[in-house]
Structures are given as C-alpha cells and as structure tokens.
Amino acid sequence: MRYKGIVFDLDGVICSTDEYHYQAWQALADRIGAAGFCLADNVRQRGVSRMESLEVVLEKAPRTYTEAEKVELATWKNEKYRSLLANMSPADLTDEVKSTLDALRAKGLKLAIGSSSKNAPFILERIGLGDYFDAVSDGNNITRSKPDPQVFCMAAQFLDLEPADCLVVEDAFSGIDAGIAGGFDTAGIGPAAGYEKAGYRLTSFSDLLGVV
Ligand code: B16
Ligand code: MG
C-alpha cells in the first residue's frame, strides 16, 4: 500500500457543510450590504480561518469596520452557521463517503480529520462520526490556518505517522497548498480537483480506493 494514513479535510470533503458556510456568509453579506459577494468569493474562503473568511466578505462592504465590530460580525455568522449545523443528522453523511471510509479502514489505513474549523467536533457528532476517526486535528488545536501545514502536521503526529506516509484529501486550494508545504501527497476533490498542484484529482470520493 502506498500510504499508512489519510488526513481528511471536513467541510466540503466528508460532508457538505461548505454549503452552509456559504449560506451564512451570504446572510451576513446581505445584512451589511456587501453586494456582489458570490460563489467565487466563497471558494476563496475554503480552508482559511473564520476571521480571514470575514475579510473576503468585507472586500465588498460599503464601509470599513473596527476590530470589535469584526468580532461581532464573525460571531453573528457563526451563530447562523451553527443553527444550520444543528439540523444535521447521520443522514447528511452519504453512503458513498461512509462505505469508502470503512473500506479504507479495512485496508489497515489510519484515518484522521485535518480541518480549520472550530465547529469540527460538533459537525462530526451531528453526522454520527463523533468517535469514528483515529485522530481529529481542527481549528481548536492550531494557531495558523491553511495554507500553513500546521493542522495536517498535527494530525500526522496524532496518528504517530510521518507526513510522507499520509495522503491529504482537500476541497480547498489553500488546503492543497498546506498539504504540499507539510510534505504530504495530496488529493483534490470539488473545486480542488481543478487545481493543477493537486497530486490526484478525484471525481468522486470513492476514487480514493484506487489511489491508496
Ligand atoms: P469555523 P475545513 C474550514 O473548514 C472552512 O473551509 C472555512 O471556510 C472556514 O472559514 C474554516 O473552516 C473555519 O471554520 O468558522 O467553523 O471555525 O474546510 O478546513 O474543514
Ligand atoms: Mg474544506
């Protein structure tokens, strides 16, 4: 086998919470009159921290904001986002993702999450994967978000593996850059499947079975 472990991004890879991020940021853009905020902006928000994501919305805002106001805006968006997450259930985990994860584990691979999100534990709980992964590295244990490799390096460390023995699976350009910077092989899915730096380009999650 080519790898000993796989580090999965969460939003946009394991589940479609990327869509909820977009809806919540769109609601904030509407609130502050950031007309023109669109899907292309949202693609740039993938993988980067909440405050960095806010800056993408503020590029389209009609005025500037103080640091305290920015914290209020980010908190408002997060509350909206969490109310969407609260409606999630194991039905939001697709059969394809679950059966592929099970098959990868059956091959003997260690499986970890490497997500920039502070909401990762809540999401995993909602979709029924609260205890599933061998390690979870997320926005709560890092100081630098993607494209910095910290979140993936810590995931590999939690698995007791070297980056060179792990594959990173990502939907974000910033996540592919982070994987490469950390010395991991990378696989892009969704928007990142169109990124020329991605080591493998996945059409579908189950394509992973042919990669490892
Ligand atoms: P939160 P991932 C990332 O998650 C999202 O892609 C990114 O859009 C978001 O800003 C970031 O998490 C922080 O999320 O506000 O929930 O802490 O794709 O790395 O799983
Ligand atoms: Mg993602």
mmCIF file of C-alpha atoms and ligand atoms in Angstrom:
data_model
loop_
_atom_site.group_PDB
_atom_site.id
_atom_site.type_symbol
_atom_site.label_atom_id
_atom_site.label_comp_id
_atom_site.label_asym_id
_atom_site.label_seq_id
_atom_site.Cartn_x
_atom_site.Cartn_y
_atom_site.Cartn_z
ATOM 1 C CA MET A 1 0.000 0.000 0.000
ATOM 2 C CA ARG A 2 1.223 3.472 -0.884
ATOM 3 C CA TYR A 3 0.106 5.159 2.392
ATOM 4 C CA LYS A 4 -0.257 4.381 6.088
ATOM 5 C CA GLY A 5 -2.736 7.123 6.846
ATOM 6 C CA ILE A 6 -5.180 9.580 5.315
ATOM 7 C CA VAL A 7 -5.944 13.073 6.635
ATOM 8 C CA PHE A 8 -9.324 14.345 5.500
ATOM 9 C CA ASP A 9 -10.463 17.906 5.407
ATOM 10 C CA LEU A 10 -14.017 18.114 6.795
ATOM 11 C CA ASP A 11 -16.123 20.892 5.210
ATOM 12 C CA GLY A 12 -16.605 20.016 1.549
ATOM 13 C CA VAL A 13 -14.882 16.619 1.761
ATOM 14 C CA ILE A 14 -16.575 14.458 4.406
ATOM 15 C CA CYS A 15 -19.826 16.442 4.331
ATOM 16 C CA SER A 16 -21.403 19.387 2.534
ATOM 17 C CA THR A 17 -21.080 21.950 5.333
ATOM 18 C CA ASP A 18 -19.251 24.129 2.792
ATOM 19 C CA GLU A 19 -22.751 24.985 1.514
ATOM 20 C CA TYR A 20 -23.860 26.094 4.992
ATOM 21 C CA HIS A 21 -20.746 28.265 5.353
ATOM 22 C CA TYR A 22 -21.716 29.913 2.073
ATOM 23 C CA GLN A 23 -25.338 30.461 3.126
ATOM 24 C CA ALA A 24 -24.295 32.001 6.460
ATOM 25 C CA TRP A 25 -21.693 34.294 4.846
ATOM 26 C CA GLN A 26 -24.271 35.262 2.221
ATOM 27 C CA ALA A 27 -26.708 36.211 5.004
ATOM 28 C CA LEU A 28 -24.013 38.379 6.575
ATOM 29 C CA ALA A 29 -23.201 39.977 3.203
ATOM 30 C CA ASP A 30 -26.901 40.838 2.828
ATOM 31 C CA ARG A 31 -27.012 42.278 6.358
ATOM 32 C CA ILE A 32 -24.111 44.671 5.791
ATOM 33 C CA GLY A 33 -24.861 45.468 2.161
ATOM 34 C CA ALA A 34 -21.810 43.677 0.755
ATOM 35 C CA ALA A 35 -23.429 43.408 -2.651
ATOM 36 C CA GLY A 36 -21.594 41.252 -5.139
ATOM 37 C CA PHE A 37 -20.429 38.640 -2.631
ATOM 38 C CA CYS A 38 -20.618 35.461 -4.715
ATOM 39 C CA LEU A 39 -19.622 31.821 -5.090
ATOM 40 C CA ALA A 40 -16.167 32.717 -6.425
ATOM 41 C CA ASP A 41 -15.547 34.642 -3.172
ATOM 42 C CA ASN A 42 -16.801 31.666 -1.185
ATOM 43 C CA VAL A 43 -14.334 29.346 -2.924
ATOM 44 C CA ARG A 44 -11.551 31.620 -1.607
ATOM 45 C CA GLN A 45 -12.960 31.225 1.927
ATOM 46 C CA ARG A 46 -12.493 27.454 1.903
ATOM 47 C CA GLY A 47 -9.866 26.224 4.334
ATOM 48 C CA VAL A 48 -8.968 29.637 5.731
ATOM 49 C CA SER A 49 -9.924 30.799 9.236
ATOM 50 C CA ARG A 50 -13.212 32.435 10.201
ATOM 51 C CA MET A 51 -11.631 35.900 10.523
ATOM 52 C CA GLU A 52 -9.805 35.554 7.196
ATOM 53 C CA SER A 53 -13.074 34.415 5.612
ATOM 54 C CA LEU A 54 -14.759 37.545 7.004
ATOM 55 C CA GLU A 55 -12.167 39.718 5.257
ATOM 56 C CA VAL A 56 -13.273 38.213 1.923
ATOM 57 C CA VAL A 57 -16.848 39.437 2.578
ATOM 58 C CA LEU A 58 -15.617 42.837 3.777
ATOM 59 C CA GLU A 59 -13.826 43.419 0.448
ATOM 60 C CA LYS A 60 -17.350 44.004 -0.916
ATOM 61 C CA ALA A 61 -18.650 46.057 2.053
ATOM 62 C CA PRO A 62 -19.516 49.741 1.645
ATOM 63 C CA ARG A 63 -17.567 50.796 4.751
ATOM 64 C CA THR A 64 -14.712 49.698 6.997
ATOM 65 C CA TYR A 65 -15.133 48.024 10.391
ATOM 66 C CA THR A 66 -13.244 48.214 13.692
ATOM 67 C CA GLU A 67 -11.711 45.047 15.173
ATOM 68 C CA ALA A 68 -14.533 44.862 17.757
ATOM 69 C CA GLU A 69 -17.151 45.176 15.024
ATOM 70 C CA LYS A 70 -15.413 42.437 13.035
ATOM 71 C CA VAL A 71 -15.630 40.100 16.020
ATOM 72 C CA GLU A 72 -19.371 40.818 16.268
ATOM 73 C CA LEU A 73 -19.844 40.114 12.540
ATOM 74 C CA ALA A 74 -17.923 36.832 12.725
ATOM 75 C CA THR A 75 -19.894 35.790 15.823
ATOM 76 C CA TRP A 76 -23.178 36.608 14.064
ATOM 77 C CA LYS A 77 -22.170 34.499 11.066
ATOM 78 C CA ASN A 78 -21.078 31.621 13.297
ATOM 79 C CA GLU A 79 -24.413 31.606 15.131
ATOM 80 C CA LYS A 80 -26.258 31.460 11.827
ATOM 81 C CA TYR A 81 -23.924 28.684 10.652
ATOM 82 C CA ARG A 82 -24.415 26.685 13.872
ATOM 83 C CA SER A 83 -28.180 26.913 13.567
ATOM 84 C CA LEU A 84 -27.829 25.241 10.145
ATOM 85 C CA LEU A 85 -25.468 22.606 11.582
ATOM 86 C CA ALA A 86 -27.948 21.856 14.364
ATOM 87 C CA ASN A 87 -30.351 20.422 11.783
ATOM 88 C CA MET A 88 -27.768 17.933 10.507
ATOM 89 C CA SER A 89 -28.052 14.226 11.237
ATOM 90 C CA PRO A 90 -26.336 10.979 10.158
ATOM 91 C CA ALA A 91 -28.487 11.225 7.018
ATOM 92 C CA ASP A 92 -26.134 14.051 5.929
ATOM 93 C CA LEU A 93 -23.281 11.573 5.633
ATOM 94 C CA THR A 94 -23.559 9.978 2.206
ATOM 95 C CA ASP A 95 -23.434 6.209 1.773
ATOM 96 C CA GLU A 96 -20.500 6.700 -0.602
ATOM 97 C CA VAL A 97 -18.408 8.572 1.960
ATOM 98 C CA LYS A 98 -19.239 6.167 4.802
ATOM 99 C CA SER A 99 -18.612 2.999 2.791
ATOM 100 C CA THR A 100 -15.355 4.399 1.363
ATOM 101 C CA LEU A 101 -14.118 5.330 4.859
ATOM 102 C CA ASP A 102 -14.968 1.840 6.092
ATOM 103 C CA ALA A 103 -13.171 0.243 3.132
ATOM 104 C CA LEU A 104 -10.059 2.391 3.677
ATOM 105 C CA ARG A 105 -10.010 1.438 7.340
ATOM 106 C CA ALA A 106 -10.438 -2.232 6.428
ATOM 107 C CA LYS A 107 -7.282 -1.929 4.306
ATOM 108 C CA GLY A 108 -5.417 -1.002 7.517
ATOM 109 C CA LEU A 109 -5.121 2.738 6.962
ATOM 110 C CA LYS A 110 -5.276 5.137 9.906
ATOM 111 C CA LEU A 111 -7.842 7.893 9.341
ATOM 112 C CA ALA A 112 -7.735 11.466 10.668
ATOM 113 C CA ILE A 113 -9.508 14.789 10.258
ATOM 114 C CA GLY A 114 -7.491 17.929 9.445
ATOM 115 C CA SER A 115 -9.949 20.838 9.461
ATOM 116 C CA SER A 116 -9.562 24.571 10.082
ATOM 117 C CA SER A 117 -12.990 24.629 11.707
ATOM 118 C CA LYS A 118 -13.615 25.187 15.403
ATOM 119 C CA ASN A 119 -17.014 23.565 14.782
ATOM 120 C CA ALA A 120 -15.473 20.257 13.632
ATOM 121 C CA PRO A 121 -16.295 18.234 16.801
ATOM 122 C CA PHE A 122 -19.930 19.428 16.673
ATOM 123 C CA ILE A 123 -20.254 18.530 12.973
ATOM 124 C CA LEU A 124 -18.715 15.070 13.467
ATOM 125 C CA GLU A 125 -21.139 14.451 16.320
ATOM 126 C CA ARG A 126 -24.117 15.571 14.215
ATOM 127 C CA ILE A 127 -23.285 13.261 11.300
ATOM 128 C CA GLY A 128 -22.616 10.271 13.554
ATOM 129 C CA LEU A 129 -18.819 10.234 13.256
ATOM 130 C CA GLY A 130 -18.073 11.605 16.727
ATOM 131 C CA ASP A 131 -15.909 8.623 17.680
ATOM 132 C CA TYR A 132 -15.005 7.380 14.219
ATOM 133 C CA PHE A 133 -11.616 8.882 13.380
ATOM 134 C CA ASP A 134 -8.307 7.783 14.883
ATOM 135 C CA ALA A 135 -7.418 11.457 15.384
ATOM 136 C CA VAL A 136 -9.026 14.868 14.966
ATOM 137 C CA SER A 137 -6.898 17.956 14.350
ATOM 138 C CA ASP A 138 -9.022 21.083 13.916
ATOM 139 C CA GLY A 139 -9.380 24.810 14.479
ATOM 140 C CA ASN A 140 -9.273 24.253 18.235
ATOM 141 C CA ASN A 141 -5.698 22.951 18.295
ATOM 142 C CA ILE A 142 -3.973 25.229 15.790
ATOM 143 C CA THR A 143 -2.662 28.774 15.740
ATOM 144 C CA ARG A 144 -2.244 29.105 11.965
ATOM 145 C CA SER A 145 -4.829 28.052 9.388
ATOM 146 C CA LYS A 146 -4.305 26.677 5.876
ATOM 147 C CA PRO A 147 -2.248 27.228 3.714
ATOM 148 C CA ASP A 148 0.008 26.766 6.756
ATOM 149 C CA PRO A 149 0.528 22.993 7.180
ATOM 150 C CA GLN A 150 0.124 23.033 10.986
ATOM 151 C CA VAL A 151 -3.305 21.350 11.098
ATOM 152 C CA PHE A 152 -2.127 18.443 8.907
ATOM 153 C CA CYS A 153 1.251 18.068 10.648
ATOM 154 C CA MET A 154 -0.535 17.790 13.978
ATOM 155 C CA ALA A 155 -2.956 15.218 12.530
ATOM 156 C CA ALA A 156 0.008 13.087 11.348
ATOM 157 C CA GLN A 157 1.619 13.482 14.761
ATOM 158 C CA PHE A 158 -1.616 12.378 16.491
ATOM 159 C CA LEU A 159 -1.605 9.289 14.225
ATOM 160 C CA ASP A 160 2.072 8.710 15.020
ATOM 161 C CA LEU A 161 2.902 8.824 11.299
ATOM 162 C CA GLU A 162 5.265 10.862 9.114
ATOM 163 C CA PRO A 163 3.684 13.283 6.604
ATOM 164 C CA ALA A 164 5.375 11.352 3.785
ATOM 165 C CA ASP A 165 3.307 8.288 4.767
ATOM 166 C CA CYS A 166 -0.014 10.166 4.621
ATOM 167 C CA LEU A 167 -2.345 11.446 1.935
ATOM 168 C CA VAL A 168 -4.237 14.720 2.480
ATOM 169 C CA VAL A 169 -7.706 14.963 0.901
ATOM 170 C CA GLU A 170 -8.934 18.517 0.309
ATOM 171 C CA ASP A 171 -11.567 20.605 -1.477
ATOM 172 C CA ALA A 172 -9.685 23.907 -0.976
ATOM 173 C CA PHE A 173 -6.769 25.333 -2.922
ATOM 174 C CA SER A 174 -5.381 26.575 0.409
ATOM 175 C CA GLY A 175 -5.640 23.014 1.742
ATOM 176 C CA ILE A 176 -3.708 21.523 -1.172
ATOM 177 C CA ASP A 177 -1.016 24.180 -0.669
ATOM 178 C CA ALA A 178 -0.941 23.327 3.057
ATOM 179 C CA GLY A 179 -0.559 19.620 2.346
ATOM 180 C CA ILE A 180 2.301 20.208 -0.071
ATOM 181 C CA ALA A 181 4.019 22.598 2.366
ATOM 182 C CA GLY A 182 3.814 19.911 5.073
ATOM 183 C CA GLY A 183 5.385 17.204 2.888
ATOM 184 C CA PHE A 184 2.156 15.254 2.229
ATOM 185 C CA ASP A 185 0.841 13.801 -1.005
ATOM 186 C CA THR A 186 -2.473 15.463 -1.847
ATOM 187 C CA ALA A 187 -5.774 14.597 -3.491
ATOM 188 C CA GLY A 188 -8.169 17.329 -4.625
ATOM 189 C CA ILE A 189 -11.959 16.950 -4.747
ATOM 190 C CA GLY A 190 -14.658 19.508 -5.650
ATOM 191 C CA PRO A 191 -13.024 22.854 -6.534
ATOM 192 C CA ALA A 192 -9.554 21.485 -5.691
ATOM 193 C CA ALA A 193 -9.966 18.741 -8.289
ATOM 194 C CA GLY A 194 -9.376 21.547 -10.774
ATOM 195 C CA TYR A 195 -6.196 22.720 -9.043
ATOM 196 C CA GLU A 196 -3.084 21.846 -11.040
ATOM 197 C CA LYS A 197 -0.995 21.391 -7.868
ATOM 198 C CA ALA A 198 -3.226 18.594 -6.507
ATOM 199 C CA GLY A 199 -1.362 15.267 -6.717
ATOM 200 C CA TYR A 200 -4.517 13.328 -7.546
ATOM 201 C CA ARG A 201 -7.755 14.780 -8.864
ATOM 202 C CA LEU A 202 -10.835 12.965 -7.614
ATOM 203 C CA THR A 203 -14.123 12.996 -9.488
ATOM 204 C CA SER A 204 -15.785 11.181 -6.646
ATOM 205 C CA PHE A 205 -14.893 10.338 -3.023
ATOM 206 C CA SER A 206 -14.774 6.603 -3.754
ATOM 207 C CA ASP A 207 -11.963 7.249 -6.295
ATOM 208 C CA LEU A 208 -9.718 7.195 -3.217
ATOM 209 C CA LEU A 209 -9.906 3.418 -3.203
ATOM 210 C CA GLY A 210 -7.919 3.392 -6.431
ATOM 211 C CA VAL A 211 -5.329 5.865 -5.122
ATOM 212 C CA VAL A 212 -4.138 4.314 -1.853
HETATM 213 P P1 B16 B 1 -15.280 27.783 11.548
HETATM 214 P P2 B16 B 1 -12.262 22.924 6.568
HETATM 215 C C1 B16 B 1 -12.837 25.443 7.128
HETATM 216 O O1 B16 B 1 -13.079 24.093 7.294
HETATM 217 C C2 B16 B 1 -13.763 26.040 6.092
HETATM 218 O O2 B16 B 1 -13.442 25.525 4.798
HETATM 219 C C3 B16 B 1 -13.574 27.537 6.049
HETATM 220 O O3 B16 B 1 -14.438 28.114 5.104
HETATM 221 C C4 B16 B 1 -13.867 28.094 7.446
HETATM 222 O O4 B16 B 1 -13.668 29.513 7.470
HETATM 223 C C5 B16 B 1 -12.943 27.430 8.465
HETATM 224 O O5 B16 B 1 -13.121 26.027 8.403
HETATM 225 C C6 B16 B 1 -13.222 27.889 9.867
HETATM 226 O O6 B16 B 1 -14.478 27.378 10.237
HETATM 227 O O7 B16 B 1 -15.795 29.166 11.369
HETATM 228 O O8 B16 B 1 -16.384 26.740 11.588
HETATM 229 O O9 B16 B 1 -14.340 27.641 12.716
HETATM 230 O O10 B16 B 1 -12.624 23.039 5.120
HETATM 231 O O11 B16 B 1 -10.793 23.154 6.866
HETATM 232 O O12 B16 B 1 -12.821 21.682 7.207
HETATM 233 MG MG MG B 2 -12.838 22.163 3.136
#
